[in-house]
N, CA and C atoms as an extended XYZ file, in Angstrom:
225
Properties=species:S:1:pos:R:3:atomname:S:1:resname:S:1:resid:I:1 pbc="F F F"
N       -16.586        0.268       -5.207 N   UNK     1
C       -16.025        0.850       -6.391 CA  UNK     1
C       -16.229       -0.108       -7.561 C   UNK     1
N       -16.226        0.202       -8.424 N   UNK     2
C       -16.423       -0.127      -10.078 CA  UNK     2
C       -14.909       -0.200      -10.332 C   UNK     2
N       -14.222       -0.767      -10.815 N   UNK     3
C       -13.203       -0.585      -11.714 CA  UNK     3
C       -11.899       -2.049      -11.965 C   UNK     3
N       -11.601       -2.064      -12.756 N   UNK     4
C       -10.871       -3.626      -13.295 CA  UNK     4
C        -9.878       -3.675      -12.196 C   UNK     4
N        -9.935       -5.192      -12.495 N   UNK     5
C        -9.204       -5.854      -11.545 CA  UNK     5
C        -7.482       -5.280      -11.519 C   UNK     5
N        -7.119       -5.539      -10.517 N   UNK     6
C        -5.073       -5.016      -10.074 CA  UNK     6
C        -5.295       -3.358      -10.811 C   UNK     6
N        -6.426       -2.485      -11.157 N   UNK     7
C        -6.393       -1.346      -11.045 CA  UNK     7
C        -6.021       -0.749       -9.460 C   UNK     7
N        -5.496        0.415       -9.863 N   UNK     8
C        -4.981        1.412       -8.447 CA  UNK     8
C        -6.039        1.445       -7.101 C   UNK     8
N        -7.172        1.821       -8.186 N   UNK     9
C        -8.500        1.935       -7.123 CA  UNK     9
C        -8.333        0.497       -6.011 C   UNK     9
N        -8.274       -0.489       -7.130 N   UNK    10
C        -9.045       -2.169       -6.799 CA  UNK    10
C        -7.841       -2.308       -5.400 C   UNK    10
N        -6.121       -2.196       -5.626 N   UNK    11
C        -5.512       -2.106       -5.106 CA  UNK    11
C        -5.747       -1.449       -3.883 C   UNK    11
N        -6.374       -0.751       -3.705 N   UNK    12
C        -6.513        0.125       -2.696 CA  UNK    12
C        -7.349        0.033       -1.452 C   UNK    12
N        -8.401       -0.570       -2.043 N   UNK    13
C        -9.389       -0.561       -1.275 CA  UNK    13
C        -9.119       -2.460       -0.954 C   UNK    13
N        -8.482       -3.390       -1.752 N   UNK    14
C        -8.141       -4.540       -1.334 CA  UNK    14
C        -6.758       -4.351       -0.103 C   UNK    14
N        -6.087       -4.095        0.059 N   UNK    15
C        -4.874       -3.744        0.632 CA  UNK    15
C        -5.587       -2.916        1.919 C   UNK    15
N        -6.106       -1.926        2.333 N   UNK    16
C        -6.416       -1.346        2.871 CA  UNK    16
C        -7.571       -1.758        3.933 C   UNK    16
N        -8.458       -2.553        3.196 N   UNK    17
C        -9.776       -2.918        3.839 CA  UNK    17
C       -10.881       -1.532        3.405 C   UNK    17
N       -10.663       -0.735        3.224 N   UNK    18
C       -11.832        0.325        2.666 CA  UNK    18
C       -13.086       -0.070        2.271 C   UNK    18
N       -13.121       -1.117        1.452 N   UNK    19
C       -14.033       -1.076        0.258 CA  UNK    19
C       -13.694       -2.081       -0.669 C   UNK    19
N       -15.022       -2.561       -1.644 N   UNK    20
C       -15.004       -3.713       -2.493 CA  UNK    20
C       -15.314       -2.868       -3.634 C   UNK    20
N       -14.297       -3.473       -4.597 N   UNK    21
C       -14.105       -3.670       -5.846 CA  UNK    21
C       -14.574       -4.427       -6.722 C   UNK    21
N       -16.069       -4.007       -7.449 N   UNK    22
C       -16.468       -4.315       -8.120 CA  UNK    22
C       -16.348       -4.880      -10.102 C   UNK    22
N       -15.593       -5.767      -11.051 N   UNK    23
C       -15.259       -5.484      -11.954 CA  UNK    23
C       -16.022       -5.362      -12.942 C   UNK    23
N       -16.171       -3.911      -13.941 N   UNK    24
C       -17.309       -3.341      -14.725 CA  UNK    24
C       -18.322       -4.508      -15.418 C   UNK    24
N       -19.055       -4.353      -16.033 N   UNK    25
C       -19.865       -5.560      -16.510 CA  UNK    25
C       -20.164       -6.303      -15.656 C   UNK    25
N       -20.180       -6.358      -14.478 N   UNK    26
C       -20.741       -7.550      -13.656 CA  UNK    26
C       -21.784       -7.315      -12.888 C   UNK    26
N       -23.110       -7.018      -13.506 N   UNK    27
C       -23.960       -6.745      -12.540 CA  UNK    27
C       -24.551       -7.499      -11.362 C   UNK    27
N       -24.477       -8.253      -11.520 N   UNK    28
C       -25.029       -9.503      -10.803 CA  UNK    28
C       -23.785       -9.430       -9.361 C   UNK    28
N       -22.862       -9.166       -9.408 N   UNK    29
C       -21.743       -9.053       -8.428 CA  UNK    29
C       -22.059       -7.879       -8.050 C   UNK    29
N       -22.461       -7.161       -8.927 N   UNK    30
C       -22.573       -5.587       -8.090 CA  UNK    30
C       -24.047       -5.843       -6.950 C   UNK    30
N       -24.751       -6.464       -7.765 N   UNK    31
C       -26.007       -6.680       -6.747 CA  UNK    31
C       -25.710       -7.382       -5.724 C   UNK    31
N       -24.822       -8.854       -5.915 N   UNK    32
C       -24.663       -9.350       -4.441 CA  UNK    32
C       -24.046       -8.637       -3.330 C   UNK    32
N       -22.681       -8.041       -4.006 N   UNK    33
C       -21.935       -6.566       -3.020 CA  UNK    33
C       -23.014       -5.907       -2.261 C   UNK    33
N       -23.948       -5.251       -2.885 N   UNK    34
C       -24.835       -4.244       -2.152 CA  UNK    34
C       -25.596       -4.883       -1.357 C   UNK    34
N       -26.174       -6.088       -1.523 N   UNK    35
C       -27.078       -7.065       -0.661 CA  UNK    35
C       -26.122       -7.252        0.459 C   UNK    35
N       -25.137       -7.552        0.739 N   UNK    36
C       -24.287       -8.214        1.219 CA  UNK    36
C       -23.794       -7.132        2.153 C   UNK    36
N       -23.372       -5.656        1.854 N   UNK    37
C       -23.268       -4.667        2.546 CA  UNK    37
C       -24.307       -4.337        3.153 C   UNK    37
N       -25.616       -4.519        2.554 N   UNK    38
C       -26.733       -4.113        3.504 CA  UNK    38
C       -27.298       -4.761        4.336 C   UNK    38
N       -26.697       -6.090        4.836 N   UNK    39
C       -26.916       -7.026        5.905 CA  UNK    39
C       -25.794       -6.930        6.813 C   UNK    39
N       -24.850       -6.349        6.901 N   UNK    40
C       -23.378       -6.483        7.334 CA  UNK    40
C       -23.127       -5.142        7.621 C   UNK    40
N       -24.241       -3.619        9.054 N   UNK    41
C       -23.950       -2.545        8.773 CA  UNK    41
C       -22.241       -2.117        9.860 C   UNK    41
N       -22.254       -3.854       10.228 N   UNK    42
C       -20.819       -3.895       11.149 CA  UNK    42
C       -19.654       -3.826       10.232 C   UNK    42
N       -19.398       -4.306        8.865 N   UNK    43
C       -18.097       -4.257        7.442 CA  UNK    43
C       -18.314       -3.215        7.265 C   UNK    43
N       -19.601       -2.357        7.068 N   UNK    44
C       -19.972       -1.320        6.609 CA  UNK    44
C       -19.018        0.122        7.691 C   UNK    44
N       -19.437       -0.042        8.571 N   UNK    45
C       -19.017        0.376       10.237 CA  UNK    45
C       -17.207        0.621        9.693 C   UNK    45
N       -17.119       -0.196        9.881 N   UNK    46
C       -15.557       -0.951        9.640 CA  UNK    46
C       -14.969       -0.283        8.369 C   UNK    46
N       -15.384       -0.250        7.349 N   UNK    47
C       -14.964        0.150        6.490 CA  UNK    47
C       -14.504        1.197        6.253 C   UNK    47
N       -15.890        2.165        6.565 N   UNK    48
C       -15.521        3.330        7.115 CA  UNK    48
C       -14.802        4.050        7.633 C   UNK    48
N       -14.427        3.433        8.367 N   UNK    49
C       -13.728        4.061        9.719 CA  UNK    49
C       -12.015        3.929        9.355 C   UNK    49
N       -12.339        2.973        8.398 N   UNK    50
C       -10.561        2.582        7.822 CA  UNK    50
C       -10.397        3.501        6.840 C   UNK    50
N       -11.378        3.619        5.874 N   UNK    51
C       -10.958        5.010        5.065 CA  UNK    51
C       -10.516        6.017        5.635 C   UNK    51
N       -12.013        6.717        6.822 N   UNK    52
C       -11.141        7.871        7.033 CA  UNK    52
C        -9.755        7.659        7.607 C   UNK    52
N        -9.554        6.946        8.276 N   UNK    53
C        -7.916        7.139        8.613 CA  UNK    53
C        -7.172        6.555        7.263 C   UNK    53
N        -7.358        6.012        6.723 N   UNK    54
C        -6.552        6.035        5.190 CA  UNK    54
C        -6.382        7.563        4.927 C   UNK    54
N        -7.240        8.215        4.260 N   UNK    55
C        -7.218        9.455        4.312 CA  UNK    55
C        -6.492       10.746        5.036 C   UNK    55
N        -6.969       10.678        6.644 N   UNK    56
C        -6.230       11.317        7.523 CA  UNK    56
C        -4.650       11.011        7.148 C   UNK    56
N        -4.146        9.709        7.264 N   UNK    57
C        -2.856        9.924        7.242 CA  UNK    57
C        -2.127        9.839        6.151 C   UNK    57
N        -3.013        9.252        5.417 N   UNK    58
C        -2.158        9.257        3.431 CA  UNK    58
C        -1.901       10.366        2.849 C   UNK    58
N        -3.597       10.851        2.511 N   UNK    59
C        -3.903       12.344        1.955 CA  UNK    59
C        -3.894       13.514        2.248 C   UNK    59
N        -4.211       13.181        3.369 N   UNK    60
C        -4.739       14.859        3.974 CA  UNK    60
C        -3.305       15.253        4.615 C   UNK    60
N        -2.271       14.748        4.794 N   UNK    61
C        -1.151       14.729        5.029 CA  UNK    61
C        -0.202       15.869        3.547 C   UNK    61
N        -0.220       14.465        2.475 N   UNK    62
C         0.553       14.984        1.424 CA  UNK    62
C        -0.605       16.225        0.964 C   UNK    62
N        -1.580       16.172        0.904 N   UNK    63
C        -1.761       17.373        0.432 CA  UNK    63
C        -1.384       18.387        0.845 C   UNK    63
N        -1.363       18.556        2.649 N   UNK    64
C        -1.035       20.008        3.152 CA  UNK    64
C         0.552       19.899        2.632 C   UNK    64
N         1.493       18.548        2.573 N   UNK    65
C         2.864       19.066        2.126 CA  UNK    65
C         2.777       19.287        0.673 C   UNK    65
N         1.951       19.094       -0.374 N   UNK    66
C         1.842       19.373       -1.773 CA  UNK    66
C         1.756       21.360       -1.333 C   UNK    66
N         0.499       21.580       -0.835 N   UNK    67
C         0.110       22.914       -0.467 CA  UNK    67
C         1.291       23.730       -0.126 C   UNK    67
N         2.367       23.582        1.360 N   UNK    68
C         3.245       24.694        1.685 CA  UNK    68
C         4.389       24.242        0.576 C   UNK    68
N         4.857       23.158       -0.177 N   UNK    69
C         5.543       23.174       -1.133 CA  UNK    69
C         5.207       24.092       -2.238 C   UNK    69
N         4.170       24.365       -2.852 N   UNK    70
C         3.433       25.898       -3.899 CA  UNK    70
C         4.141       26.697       -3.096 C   UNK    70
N         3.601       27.542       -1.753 N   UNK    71
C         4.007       28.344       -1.187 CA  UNK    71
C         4.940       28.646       -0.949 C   UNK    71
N         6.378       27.996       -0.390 N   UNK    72
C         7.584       27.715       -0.685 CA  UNK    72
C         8.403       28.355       -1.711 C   UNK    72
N         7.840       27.396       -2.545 N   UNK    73
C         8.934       26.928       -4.066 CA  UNK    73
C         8.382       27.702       -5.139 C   UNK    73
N         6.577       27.414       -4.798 N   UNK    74
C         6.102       28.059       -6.215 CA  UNK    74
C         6.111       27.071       -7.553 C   UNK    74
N         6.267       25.456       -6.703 N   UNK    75
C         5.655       24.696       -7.902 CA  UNK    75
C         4.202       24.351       -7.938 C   UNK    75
């Protein structure tokens, strides 16, 4: 990801293990990141695999309770 530092994103993917947080203007960091991921398809592996369950149990969770809450309530 692209985005400034102690942003939500940056937070997220630091805390989590997901993914590296790149901060805008830094190309040269963005290039070592990608070099660095493309020697490493085991972090890569890894990473992965932590999102989707980030996902599975964060999101895909509150969304279905965002969803029967509409249905429900009708907000």
């Amino acid at each position: 990801s692209i985005s400034v530092p102690n942003s939500y994103i940056d937070k997220l993917l630091t805390n989590s293990g997901c993914g590296i947080n790149v901060p805008p203007n830094n190309p040269e960091r963005l290039a070592q990141t990608i070099e660095q991921l493309a020697n490493d398809k085991e972090k890569v592996k890894s990473m992965g695999e932590i999102g989707r369950q980030l996902y599975e149990n964060r999101y895909k969770f509150n969304r279905a309770i965002s969803e029967y809450e509409k249905l429900l309530f009708g907000t």
